Short mmCIF file of C-alpha atoms in Angstrom, two decimals:
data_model
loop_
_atom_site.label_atom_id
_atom_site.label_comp_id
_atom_site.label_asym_id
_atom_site.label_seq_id
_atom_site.Cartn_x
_atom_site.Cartn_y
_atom_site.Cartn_z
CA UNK Z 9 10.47 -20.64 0.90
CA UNK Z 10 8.90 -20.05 3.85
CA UNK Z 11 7.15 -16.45 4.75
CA UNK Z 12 5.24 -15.29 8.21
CA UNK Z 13 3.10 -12.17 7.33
CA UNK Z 14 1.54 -10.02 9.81
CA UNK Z 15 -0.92 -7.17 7.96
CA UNK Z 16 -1.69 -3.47 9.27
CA UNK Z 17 -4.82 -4.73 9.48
CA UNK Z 18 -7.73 -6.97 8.01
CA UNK Z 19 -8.54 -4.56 4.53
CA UNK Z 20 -8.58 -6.73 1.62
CA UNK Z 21 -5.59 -4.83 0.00
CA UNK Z 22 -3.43 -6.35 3.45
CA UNK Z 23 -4.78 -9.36 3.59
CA UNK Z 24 -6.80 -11.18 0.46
CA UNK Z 25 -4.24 -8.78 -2.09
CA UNK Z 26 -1.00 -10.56 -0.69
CA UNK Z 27 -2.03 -14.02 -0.73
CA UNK Z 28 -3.26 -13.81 -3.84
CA UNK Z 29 0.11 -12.14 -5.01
CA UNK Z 30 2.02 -15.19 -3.11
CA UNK Z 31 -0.25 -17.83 -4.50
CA UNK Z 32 1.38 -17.37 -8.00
CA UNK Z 33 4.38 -19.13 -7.01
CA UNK Z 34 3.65 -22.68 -5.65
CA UNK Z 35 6.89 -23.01 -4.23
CA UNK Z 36 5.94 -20.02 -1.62
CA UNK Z 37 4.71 -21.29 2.06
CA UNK Z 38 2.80 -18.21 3.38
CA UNK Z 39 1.71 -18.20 6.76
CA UNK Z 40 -0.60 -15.06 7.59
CA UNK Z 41 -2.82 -14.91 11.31
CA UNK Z 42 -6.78 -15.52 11.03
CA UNK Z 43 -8.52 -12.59 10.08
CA UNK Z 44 -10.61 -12.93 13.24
CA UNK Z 45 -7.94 -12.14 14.96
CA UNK Z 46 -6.26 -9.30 13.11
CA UNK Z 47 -7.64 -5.54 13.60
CA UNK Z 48 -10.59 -3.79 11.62
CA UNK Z 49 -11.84 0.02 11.28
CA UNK Z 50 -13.56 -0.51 14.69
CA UNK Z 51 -11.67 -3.18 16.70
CA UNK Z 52 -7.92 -3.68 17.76
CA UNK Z 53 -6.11 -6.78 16.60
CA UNK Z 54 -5.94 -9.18 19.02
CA UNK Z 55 -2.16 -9.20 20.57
CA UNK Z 56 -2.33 -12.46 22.58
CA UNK Z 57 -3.85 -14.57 19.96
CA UNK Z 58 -1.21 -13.30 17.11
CA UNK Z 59 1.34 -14.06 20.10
CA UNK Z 60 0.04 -17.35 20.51
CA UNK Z 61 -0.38 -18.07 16.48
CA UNK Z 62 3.56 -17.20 16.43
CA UNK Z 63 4.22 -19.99 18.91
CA UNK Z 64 2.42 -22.45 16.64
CA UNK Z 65 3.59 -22.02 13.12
CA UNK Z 66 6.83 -23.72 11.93
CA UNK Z 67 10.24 -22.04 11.49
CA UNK Z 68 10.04 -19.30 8.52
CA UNK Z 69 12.63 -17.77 6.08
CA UNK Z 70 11.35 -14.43 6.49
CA UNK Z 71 9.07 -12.69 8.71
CA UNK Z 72 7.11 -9.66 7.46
CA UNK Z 73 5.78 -7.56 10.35
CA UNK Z 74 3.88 -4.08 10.92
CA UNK Z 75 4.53 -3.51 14.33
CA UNK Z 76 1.70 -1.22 14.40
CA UNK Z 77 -0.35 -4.18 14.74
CA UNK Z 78 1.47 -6.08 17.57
CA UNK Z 79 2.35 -2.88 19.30
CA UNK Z 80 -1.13 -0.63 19.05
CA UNK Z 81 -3.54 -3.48 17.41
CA UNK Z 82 -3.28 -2.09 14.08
CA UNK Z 83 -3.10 1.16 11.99
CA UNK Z 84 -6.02 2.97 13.05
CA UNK Z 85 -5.26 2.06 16.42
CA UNK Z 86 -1.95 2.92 16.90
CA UNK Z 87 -3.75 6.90 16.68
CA UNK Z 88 -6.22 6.17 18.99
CA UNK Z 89 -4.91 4.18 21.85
CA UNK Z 90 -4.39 5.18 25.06
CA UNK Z 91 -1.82 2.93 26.67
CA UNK Z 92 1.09 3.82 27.83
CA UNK Z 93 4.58 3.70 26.60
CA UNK Z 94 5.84 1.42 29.07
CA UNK Z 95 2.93 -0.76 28.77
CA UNK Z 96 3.63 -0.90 24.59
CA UNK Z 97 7.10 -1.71 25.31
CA UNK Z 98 6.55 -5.17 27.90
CA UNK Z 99 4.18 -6.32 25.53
CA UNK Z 100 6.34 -5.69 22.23
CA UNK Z 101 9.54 -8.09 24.83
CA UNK Z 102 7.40 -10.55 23.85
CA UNK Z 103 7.15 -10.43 20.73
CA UNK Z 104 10.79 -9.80 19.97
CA UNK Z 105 11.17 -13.35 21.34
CA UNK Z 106 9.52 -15.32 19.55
CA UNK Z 107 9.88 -13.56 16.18
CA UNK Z 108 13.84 -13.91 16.94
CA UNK Z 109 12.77 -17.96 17.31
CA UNK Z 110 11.14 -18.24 14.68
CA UNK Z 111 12.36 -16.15 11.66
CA UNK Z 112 15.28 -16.22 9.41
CA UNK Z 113 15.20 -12.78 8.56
CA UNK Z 114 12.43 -10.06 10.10
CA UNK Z 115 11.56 -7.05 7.67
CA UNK Z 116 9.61 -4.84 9.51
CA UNK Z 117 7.80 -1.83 9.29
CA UNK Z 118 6.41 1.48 11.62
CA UNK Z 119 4.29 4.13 10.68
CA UNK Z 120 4.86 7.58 11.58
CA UNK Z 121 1.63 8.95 12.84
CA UNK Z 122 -0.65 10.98 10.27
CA UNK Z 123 -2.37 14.09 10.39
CA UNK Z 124 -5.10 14.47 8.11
CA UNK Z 125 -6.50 17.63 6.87
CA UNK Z 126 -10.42 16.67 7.42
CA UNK Z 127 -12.58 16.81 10.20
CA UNK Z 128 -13.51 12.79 9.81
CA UNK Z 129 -13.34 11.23 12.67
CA UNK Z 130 -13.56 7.43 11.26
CA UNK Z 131 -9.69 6.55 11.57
CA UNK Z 132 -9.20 9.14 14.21
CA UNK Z 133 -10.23 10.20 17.78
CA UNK Z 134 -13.33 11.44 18.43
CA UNK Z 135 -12.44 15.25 19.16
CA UNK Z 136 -11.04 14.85 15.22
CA UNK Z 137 -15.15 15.56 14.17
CA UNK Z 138 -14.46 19.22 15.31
CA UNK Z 139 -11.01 19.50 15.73
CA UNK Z 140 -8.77 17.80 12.51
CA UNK Z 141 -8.71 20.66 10.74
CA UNK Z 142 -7.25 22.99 13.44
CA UNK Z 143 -4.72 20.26 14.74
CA UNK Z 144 -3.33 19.91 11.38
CA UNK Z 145 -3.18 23.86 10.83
CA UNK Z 146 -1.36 23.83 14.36
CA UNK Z 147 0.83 20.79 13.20
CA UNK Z 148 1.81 22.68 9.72
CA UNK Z 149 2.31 26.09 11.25
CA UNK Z 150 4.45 24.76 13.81
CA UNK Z 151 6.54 22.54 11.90
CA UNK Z 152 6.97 25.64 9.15
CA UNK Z 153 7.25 28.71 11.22
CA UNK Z 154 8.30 27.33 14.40
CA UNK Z 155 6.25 26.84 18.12
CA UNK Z 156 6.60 30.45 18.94
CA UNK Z 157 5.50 31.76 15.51
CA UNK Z 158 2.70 34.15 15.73
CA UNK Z 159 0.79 31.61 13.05
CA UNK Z 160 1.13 28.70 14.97
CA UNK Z 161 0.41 30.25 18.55
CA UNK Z 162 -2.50 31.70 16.52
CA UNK Z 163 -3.73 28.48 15.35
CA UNK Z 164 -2.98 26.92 19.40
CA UNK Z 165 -5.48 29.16 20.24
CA UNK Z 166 -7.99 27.34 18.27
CA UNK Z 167 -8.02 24.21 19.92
CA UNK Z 168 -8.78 23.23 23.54
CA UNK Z 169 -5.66 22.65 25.67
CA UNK Z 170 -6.52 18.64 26.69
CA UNK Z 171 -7.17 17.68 23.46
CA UNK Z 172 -4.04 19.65 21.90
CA UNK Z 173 -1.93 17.55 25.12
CA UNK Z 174 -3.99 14.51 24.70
CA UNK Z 175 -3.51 14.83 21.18
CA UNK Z 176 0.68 15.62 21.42
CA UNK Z 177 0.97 12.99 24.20
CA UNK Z 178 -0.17 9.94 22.03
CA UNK Z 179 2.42 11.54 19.29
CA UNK Z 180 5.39 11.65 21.44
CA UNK Z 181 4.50 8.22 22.73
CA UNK Z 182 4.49 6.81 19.21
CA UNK Z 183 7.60 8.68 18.44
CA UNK Z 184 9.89 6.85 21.28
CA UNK Z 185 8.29 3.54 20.21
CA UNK Z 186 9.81 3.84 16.57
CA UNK Z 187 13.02 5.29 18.74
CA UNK Z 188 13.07 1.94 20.44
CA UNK Z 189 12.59 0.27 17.41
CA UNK Z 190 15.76 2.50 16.09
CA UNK Z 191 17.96 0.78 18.82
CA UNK Z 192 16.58 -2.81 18.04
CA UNK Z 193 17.86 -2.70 14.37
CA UNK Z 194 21.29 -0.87 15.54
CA UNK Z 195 21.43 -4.62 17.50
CA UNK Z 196 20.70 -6.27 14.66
CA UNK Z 197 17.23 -7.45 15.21
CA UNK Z 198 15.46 -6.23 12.02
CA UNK Z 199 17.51 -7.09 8.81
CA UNK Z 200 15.16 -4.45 7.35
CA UNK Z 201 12.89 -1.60 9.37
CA UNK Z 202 10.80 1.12 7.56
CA UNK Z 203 9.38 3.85 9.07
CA UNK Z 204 6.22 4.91 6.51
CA UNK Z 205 4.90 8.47 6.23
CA UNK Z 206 1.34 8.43 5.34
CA UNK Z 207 -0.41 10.85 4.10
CA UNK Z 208 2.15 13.37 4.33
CA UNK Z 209 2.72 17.16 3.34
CA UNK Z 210 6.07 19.36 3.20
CA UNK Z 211 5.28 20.60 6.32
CA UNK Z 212 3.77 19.20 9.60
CA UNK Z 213 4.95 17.21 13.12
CA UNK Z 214 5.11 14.04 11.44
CA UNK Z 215 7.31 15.22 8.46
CA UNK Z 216 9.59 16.76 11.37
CA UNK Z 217 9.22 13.17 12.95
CA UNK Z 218 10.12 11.73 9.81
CA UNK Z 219 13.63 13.91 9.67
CA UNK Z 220 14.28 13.43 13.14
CA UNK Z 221 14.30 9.40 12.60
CA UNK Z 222 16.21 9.91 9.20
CA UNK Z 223 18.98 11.94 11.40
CA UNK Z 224 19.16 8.86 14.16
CA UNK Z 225 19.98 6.47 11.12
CA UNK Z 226 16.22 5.35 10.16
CA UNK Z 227 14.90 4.54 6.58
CA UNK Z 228 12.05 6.67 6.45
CA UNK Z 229 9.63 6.26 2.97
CA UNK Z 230 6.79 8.12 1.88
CA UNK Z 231 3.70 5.96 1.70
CA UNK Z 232 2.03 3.11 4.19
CA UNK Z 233 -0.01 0.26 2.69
CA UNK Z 234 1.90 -0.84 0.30
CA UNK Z 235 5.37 -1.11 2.46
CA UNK Z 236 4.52 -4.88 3.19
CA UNK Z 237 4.34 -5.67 -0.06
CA UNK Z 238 7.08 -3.92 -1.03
CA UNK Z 239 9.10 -5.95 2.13
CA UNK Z 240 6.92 -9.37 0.38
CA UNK Z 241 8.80 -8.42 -2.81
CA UNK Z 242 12.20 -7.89 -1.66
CA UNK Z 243 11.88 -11.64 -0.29
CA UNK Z 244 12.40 -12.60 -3.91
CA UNK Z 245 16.07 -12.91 -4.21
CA UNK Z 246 16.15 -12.89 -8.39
CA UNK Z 247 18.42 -10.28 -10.12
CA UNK Z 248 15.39 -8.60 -12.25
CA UNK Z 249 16.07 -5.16 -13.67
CA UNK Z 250 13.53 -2.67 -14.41
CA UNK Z 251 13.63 0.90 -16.24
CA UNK Z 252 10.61 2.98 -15.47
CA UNK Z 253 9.45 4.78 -18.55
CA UNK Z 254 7.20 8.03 -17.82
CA UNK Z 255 4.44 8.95 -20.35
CA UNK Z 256 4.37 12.55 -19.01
CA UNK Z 257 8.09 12.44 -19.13
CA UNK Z 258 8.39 16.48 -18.55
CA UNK Z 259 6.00 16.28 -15.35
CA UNK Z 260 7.62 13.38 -13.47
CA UNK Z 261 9.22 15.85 -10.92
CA UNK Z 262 5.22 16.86 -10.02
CA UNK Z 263 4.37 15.84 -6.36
CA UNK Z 264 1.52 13.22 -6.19
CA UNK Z 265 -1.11 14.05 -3.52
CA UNK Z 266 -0.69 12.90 -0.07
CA UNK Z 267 3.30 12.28 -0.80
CA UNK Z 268 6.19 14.84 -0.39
CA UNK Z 269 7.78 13.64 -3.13
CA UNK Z 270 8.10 13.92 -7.01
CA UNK Z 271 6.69 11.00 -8.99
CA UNK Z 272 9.87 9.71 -10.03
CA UNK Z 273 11.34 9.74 -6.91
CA UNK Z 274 8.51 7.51 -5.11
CA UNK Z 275 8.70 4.76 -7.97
CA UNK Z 276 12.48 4.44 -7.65
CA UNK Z 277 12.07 4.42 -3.52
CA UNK Z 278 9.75 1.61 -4.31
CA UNK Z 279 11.58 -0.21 -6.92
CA UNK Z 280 14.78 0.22 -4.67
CA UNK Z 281 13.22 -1.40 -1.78
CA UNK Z 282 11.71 -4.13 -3.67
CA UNK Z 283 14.76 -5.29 -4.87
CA UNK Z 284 14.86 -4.58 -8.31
CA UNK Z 285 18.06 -3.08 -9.92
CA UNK Z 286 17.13 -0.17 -12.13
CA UNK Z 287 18.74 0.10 -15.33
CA UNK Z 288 18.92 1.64 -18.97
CA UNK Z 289 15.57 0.55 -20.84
CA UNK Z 290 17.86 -1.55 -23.26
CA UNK Z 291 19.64 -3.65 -20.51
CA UNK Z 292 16.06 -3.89 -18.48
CA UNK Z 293 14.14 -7.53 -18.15
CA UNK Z 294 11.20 -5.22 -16.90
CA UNK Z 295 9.52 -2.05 -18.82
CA UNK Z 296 7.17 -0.26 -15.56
CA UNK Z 297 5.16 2.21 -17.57
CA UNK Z 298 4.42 4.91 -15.48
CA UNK Z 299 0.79 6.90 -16.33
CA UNK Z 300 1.80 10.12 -14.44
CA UNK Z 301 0.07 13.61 -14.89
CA UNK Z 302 1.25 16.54 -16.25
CA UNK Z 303 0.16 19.56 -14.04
CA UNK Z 304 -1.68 17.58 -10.86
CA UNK Z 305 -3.17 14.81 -9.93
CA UNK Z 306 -6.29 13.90 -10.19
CA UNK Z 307 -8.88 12.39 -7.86
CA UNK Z 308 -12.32 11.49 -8.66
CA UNK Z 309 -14.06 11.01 -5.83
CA UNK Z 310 -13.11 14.38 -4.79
CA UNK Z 311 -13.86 15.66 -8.20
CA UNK Z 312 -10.50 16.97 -8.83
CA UNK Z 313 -10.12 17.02 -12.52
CA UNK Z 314 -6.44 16.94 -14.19
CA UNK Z 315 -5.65 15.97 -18.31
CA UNK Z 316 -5.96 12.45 -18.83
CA UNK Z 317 -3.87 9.52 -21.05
CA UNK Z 318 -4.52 11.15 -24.81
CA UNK Z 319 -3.81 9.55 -27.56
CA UNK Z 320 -2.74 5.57 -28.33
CA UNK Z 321 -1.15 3.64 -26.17
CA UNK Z 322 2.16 1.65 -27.59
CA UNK Z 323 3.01 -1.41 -25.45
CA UNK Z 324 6.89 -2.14 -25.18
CA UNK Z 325 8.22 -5.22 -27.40
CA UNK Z 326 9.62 -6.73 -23.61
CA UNK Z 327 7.83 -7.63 -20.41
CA UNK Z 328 6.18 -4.54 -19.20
CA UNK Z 329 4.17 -3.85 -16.24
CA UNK Z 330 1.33 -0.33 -15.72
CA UNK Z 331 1.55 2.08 -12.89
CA UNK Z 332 -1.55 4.03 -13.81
CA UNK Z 333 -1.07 7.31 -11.36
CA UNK Z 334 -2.86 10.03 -12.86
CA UNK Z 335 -5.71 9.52 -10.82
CA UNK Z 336 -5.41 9.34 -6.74
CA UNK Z 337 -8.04 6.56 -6.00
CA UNK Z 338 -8.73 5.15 -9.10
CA UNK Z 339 -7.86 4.51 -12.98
CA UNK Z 340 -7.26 6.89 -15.38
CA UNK Z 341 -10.37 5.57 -18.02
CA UNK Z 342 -8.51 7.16 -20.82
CA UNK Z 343 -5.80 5.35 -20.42
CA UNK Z 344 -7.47 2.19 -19.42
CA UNK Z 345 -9.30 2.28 -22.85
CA UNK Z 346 -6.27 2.96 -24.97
CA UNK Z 347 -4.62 -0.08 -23.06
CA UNK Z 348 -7.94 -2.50 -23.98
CA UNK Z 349 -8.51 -1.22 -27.52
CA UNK Z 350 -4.87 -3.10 -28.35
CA UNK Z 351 -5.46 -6.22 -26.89
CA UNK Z 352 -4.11 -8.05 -24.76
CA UNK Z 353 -0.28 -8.73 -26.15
CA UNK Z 354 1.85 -11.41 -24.98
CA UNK Z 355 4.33 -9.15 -22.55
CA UNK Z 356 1.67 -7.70 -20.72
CA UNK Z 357 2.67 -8.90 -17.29
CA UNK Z 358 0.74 -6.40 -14.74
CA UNK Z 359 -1.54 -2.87 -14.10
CA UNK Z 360 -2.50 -1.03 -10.89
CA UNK Z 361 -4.19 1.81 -9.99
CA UNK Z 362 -4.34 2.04 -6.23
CA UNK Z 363 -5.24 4.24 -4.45
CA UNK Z 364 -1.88 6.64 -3.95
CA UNK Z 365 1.18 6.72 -6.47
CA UNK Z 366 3.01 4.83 -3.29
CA UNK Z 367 0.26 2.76 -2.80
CA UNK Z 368 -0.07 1.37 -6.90
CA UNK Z 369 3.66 1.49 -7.48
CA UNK Z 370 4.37 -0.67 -4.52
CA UNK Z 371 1.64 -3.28 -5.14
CA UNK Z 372 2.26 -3.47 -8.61
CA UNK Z 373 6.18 -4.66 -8.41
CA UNK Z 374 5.43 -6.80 -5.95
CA UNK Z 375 2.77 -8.80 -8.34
CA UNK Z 376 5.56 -8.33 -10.92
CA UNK Z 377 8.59 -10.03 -8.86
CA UNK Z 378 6.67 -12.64 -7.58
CA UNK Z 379 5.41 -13.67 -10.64
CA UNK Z 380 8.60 -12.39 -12.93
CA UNK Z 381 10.66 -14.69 -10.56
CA UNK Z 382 8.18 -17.49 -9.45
CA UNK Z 383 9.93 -21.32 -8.79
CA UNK Z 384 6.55 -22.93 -9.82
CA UNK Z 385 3.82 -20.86 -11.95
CA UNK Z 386 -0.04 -21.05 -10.76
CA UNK Z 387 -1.17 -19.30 -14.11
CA UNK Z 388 -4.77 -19.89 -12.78
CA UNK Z 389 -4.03 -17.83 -9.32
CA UNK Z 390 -1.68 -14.97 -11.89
CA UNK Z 391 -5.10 -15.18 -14.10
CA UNK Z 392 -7.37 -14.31 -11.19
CA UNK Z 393 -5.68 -11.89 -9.91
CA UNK Z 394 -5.33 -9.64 -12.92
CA UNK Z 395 -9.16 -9.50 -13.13
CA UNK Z 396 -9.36 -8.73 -9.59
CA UNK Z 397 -6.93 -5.86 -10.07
CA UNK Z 398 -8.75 -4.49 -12.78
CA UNK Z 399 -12.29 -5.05 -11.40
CA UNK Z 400 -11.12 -2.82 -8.05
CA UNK Z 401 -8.41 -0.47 -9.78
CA UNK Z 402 -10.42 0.39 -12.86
CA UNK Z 403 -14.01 -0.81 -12.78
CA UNK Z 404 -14.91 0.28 -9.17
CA UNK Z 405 -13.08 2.64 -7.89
CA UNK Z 406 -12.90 5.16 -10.93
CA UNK Z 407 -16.42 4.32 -12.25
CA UNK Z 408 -18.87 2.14 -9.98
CA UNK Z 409 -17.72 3.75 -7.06
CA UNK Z 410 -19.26 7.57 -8.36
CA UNK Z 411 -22.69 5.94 -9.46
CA UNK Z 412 -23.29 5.08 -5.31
CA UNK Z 413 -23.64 7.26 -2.53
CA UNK Z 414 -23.48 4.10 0.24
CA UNK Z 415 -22.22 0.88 0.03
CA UNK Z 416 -24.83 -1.66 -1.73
CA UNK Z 417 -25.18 -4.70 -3.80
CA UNK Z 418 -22.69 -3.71 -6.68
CA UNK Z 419 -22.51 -7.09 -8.63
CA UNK Z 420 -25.27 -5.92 -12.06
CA UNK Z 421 -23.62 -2.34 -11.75
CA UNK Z 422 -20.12 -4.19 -12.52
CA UNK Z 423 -21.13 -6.49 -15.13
CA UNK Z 424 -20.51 -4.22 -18.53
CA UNK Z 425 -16.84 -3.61 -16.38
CA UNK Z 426 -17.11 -7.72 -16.50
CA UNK Z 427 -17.44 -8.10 -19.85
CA UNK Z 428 -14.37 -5.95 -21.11
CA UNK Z 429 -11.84 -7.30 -18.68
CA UNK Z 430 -13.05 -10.61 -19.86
CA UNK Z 431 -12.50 -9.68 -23.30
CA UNK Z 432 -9.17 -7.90 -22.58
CA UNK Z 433 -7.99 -10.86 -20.69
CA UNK Z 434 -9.16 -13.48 -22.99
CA UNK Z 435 -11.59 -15.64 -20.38
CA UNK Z 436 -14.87 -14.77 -18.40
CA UNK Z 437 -15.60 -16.12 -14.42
CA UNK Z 438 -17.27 -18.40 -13.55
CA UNK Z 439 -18.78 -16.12 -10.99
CA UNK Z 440 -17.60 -12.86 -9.20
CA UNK Z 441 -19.29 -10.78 -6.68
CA UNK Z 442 -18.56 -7.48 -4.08
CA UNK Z 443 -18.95 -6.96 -0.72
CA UNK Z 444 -17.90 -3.77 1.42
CA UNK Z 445 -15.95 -5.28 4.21
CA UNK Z 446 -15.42 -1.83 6.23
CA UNK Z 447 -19.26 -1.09 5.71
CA UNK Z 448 -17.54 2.35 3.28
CA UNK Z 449 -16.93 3.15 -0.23
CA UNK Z 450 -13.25 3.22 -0.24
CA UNK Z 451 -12.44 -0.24 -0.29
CA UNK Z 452 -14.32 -3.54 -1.79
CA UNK Z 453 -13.47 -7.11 -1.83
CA UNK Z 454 -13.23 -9.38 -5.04
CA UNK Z 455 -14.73 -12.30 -4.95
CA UNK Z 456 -14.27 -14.57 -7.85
CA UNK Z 457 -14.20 -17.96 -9.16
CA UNK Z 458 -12.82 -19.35 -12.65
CA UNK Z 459 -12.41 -22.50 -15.16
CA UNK Z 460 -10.74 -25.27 -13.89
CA UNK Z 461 -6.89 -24.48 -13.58
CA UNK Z 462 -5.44 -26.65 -16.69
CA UNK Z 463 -7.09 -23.98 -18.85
CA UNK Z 464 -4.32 -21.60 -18.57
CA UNK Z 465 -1.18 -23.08 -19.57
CA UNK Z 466 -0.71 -19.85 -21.65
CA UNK Z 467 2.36 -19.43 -23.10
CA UNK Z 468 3.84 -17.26 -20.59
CA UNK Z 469 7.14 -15.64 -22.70
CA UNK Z 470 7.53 -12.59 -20.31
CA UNK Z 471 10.10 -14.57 -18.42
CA UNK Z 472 11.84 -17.09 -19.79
CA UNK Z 473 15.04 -16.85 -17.49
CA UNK Z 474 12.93 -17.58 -14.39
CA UNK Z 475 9.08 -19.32 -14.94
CA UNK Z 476 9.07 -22.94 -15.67
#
């Protein structure tokens, strides 16, 4: 199988994540554009030269696209650029022809523009610095109360009348962009389009946005990052079930933070999309343990406490896979700990912990389908990439990551995190070391290199029907 993928941009969790996820499976062609060419916290992707990498590659099954990237240059961008609809629109003609040459099927995804609650400017327009704050009070009121509302002409008043146009004219731009988009999949373009809400609340102009679409006939999901790999999952046309299994069974109706939706309800979106058929836990090929909080969730790098994993941790006597949630932006430790003092048993299959409940659930079942389902094995590429997951998820983000205040050299902080993955996982690198790619603490690449391959002919039994 063949598979075109075009990232939101050049992070390591769009790029480096699903190659490494695709390199389990042997049988999988992946053909992804340079990442010199694709866009960065600071730079737009380069339109003509993805155009012109289209041209070049062969004839693909499936095409996986954000059009926020070929449209805007990338995620970031597509809130801070300035041109104008019609200008979006010529360039995007283009594109639709030679994806409609070259692809079997096109998944495809949007995002619906966010509105953070911070005055950070880094993903943003510059008037965000002193303005974020009062644009998302004006977004909320108005969405909540209405446009005439005495809160939100109250909180109009706050903000300076170009940047509150400038600021509504790049929304209603992006808005009739995903409209267009709307009309292309009513002609059959896309066999699948997604419209993502990031960093969403109940109320606000995006969340109207996002009803508006849903109204016109759109599939509109809560959640951003991890939609391509979701799409990259649902390429995997196995029938594998899978029963999610709550640990905070009574709290799975809680609403994660930055999502507008319960817990339960943004797994089975996820699962749904990926293609997996959700069953009774008896009748399921796939257990997806779900860490989930009981009151709120926490974050720790915004020292937001909530009650962590207690107690042991009994792994499922079939394939099982670890959404650890309790935590925004990291592992839960508690958890993680319970999870290592067993050992590592033979139907562990996968764990993730990032960043959103969105984000982690749909990473994590895409790792699990394509290696739950893969033609031809590469245990050595499914071996790295647990460590990697782990060494990010758990090691960095919920413990390195709050013993730094900028990003540095990381690699002797990590080693004692080394050590008991390498235990838990039964093998030690070779070599691994960190960098900061976006020059911030949020996100780090893994770089890592292991014994020769022919070392890990384990004796995968997680999936019989399908690994050979």
């Amino acid at each position: 199988m063949r598979i075109c993928f075009i990232p939101i941009d050049n992070r390591p969790v769009c790029t480096y994540l699903p190659e490494d996820i695709v390199s389990c499976d042997e049988s999988i062609e992946f053909y992804m554009p340079p990442l010199e060419i694709l866009g960065g916290l600071d730079k737009n992707a380069d339109a003509a030269g993805i155009y012109d990498w289209l041209q070049q590659i062969p004839q693909v099954d499936y095409t996986i696209v954000s059009l926020d990237t070929i449209a805007y240059g990338g995620l970031i961008p597509s809130r801070r650029s300035n041109l104008s609809f019609d200008e979006i629109k010529n360039n995007l003609q283009k594109f639709k022809t030679v994806l409609k040459q070259k692809s079997g099927k096109i998944f495809a995804f949007s995002s619906i523009m966010r509105i953070s609650n911070n005055n950070v400017n880094i993903e943003e327009k510059e008037y965000w610095a002193d303005y974020g704050q009062k644009i998302f009070e004006y977004s909320f009121t108005r969405s909540k109360y209405g446009e005439i509302s005495k809160e939100c002409q109250n909180a109009k008043k706050q903000i300076p009348d170009s940047i509150l146009n400038d600021y509504l004219a790049g929304r209603k731009r992006n808005f009739e962009i995903n409209k267009l988009y709307l009309g292309w999949k009513k002609e059959g373009f896309f066999d699948v389009l997604i419209f993502s809400k990031d960093d969403c609340a109940k109320f606000g102009l995006n969340t109207d946005e996002g009803y508006e679409l849903y109204k016109l006939g759109a599939d509109v999901m809560t959640g951003a990052d991890e939609i391509p790999l979701t799409l990259l999952a649902r390429t995997i046309q196995k029938n594998i079930s899978i029963c999610p299994v709550f640990l905070e069974e009574n709290s799975k109706y809680l609403i994660s933070n930055y999502e507008d939706i319960s817990v339960e309800k943004s797994v089975i979106r996820q699962a749904e999309l990926a293609g997996f058929k959700i069953t009774p836990y008896n009748d399921a090929d796939i257990i997806l343990i779900v860490n989930n909080f009981k009151e709120h969730q926490g974050e720790i790098v915004m020292n937001i406490d909530t009650d962590p994993f207690k107690g042991n941790f009994t792994p499922p006597e079939k394939p099982y896979i670890i959404a650890d949630v309790r935590y925004t932006n990291g592992a839960d430790n508690s958890f993680v700990n319970a999870l290592f003092e067993n050992g590592r048993d033979k139907n562990f299959l996968a764990y993730a912990a990032w960043n959103t409940t969105a984000n982690t659930t749909g990473s994590l079942l895409c790792l699990a389908k394509v290696v739950y389902g893969a033609a031809l094995l590469d245990t050595s590429a499914y071996e790295k990439l647990l460590m990697i997951r782990l060494l990010d998820d758990w090691a960095y983000q919920a413990n390195v990551r709050q013993m730094i205040d900028k990003p540095q050299n990381i690699d002797n902080l990590m080693q004692p995190f080394i050590q008991k993955i390498s235990s838990f996982l039964g093998w030690y690198p070779l070599s691994v070391y960190f960098t900061h790619p976006w020059a911030r603490l949020f996100e780090i690449n893994v770089s890592l290199k292991m014994e020769n391959k022919n070392e890990f002919n384990r004796n995968y039994t997680f999936s019989d029907s399908f690994i050979n």
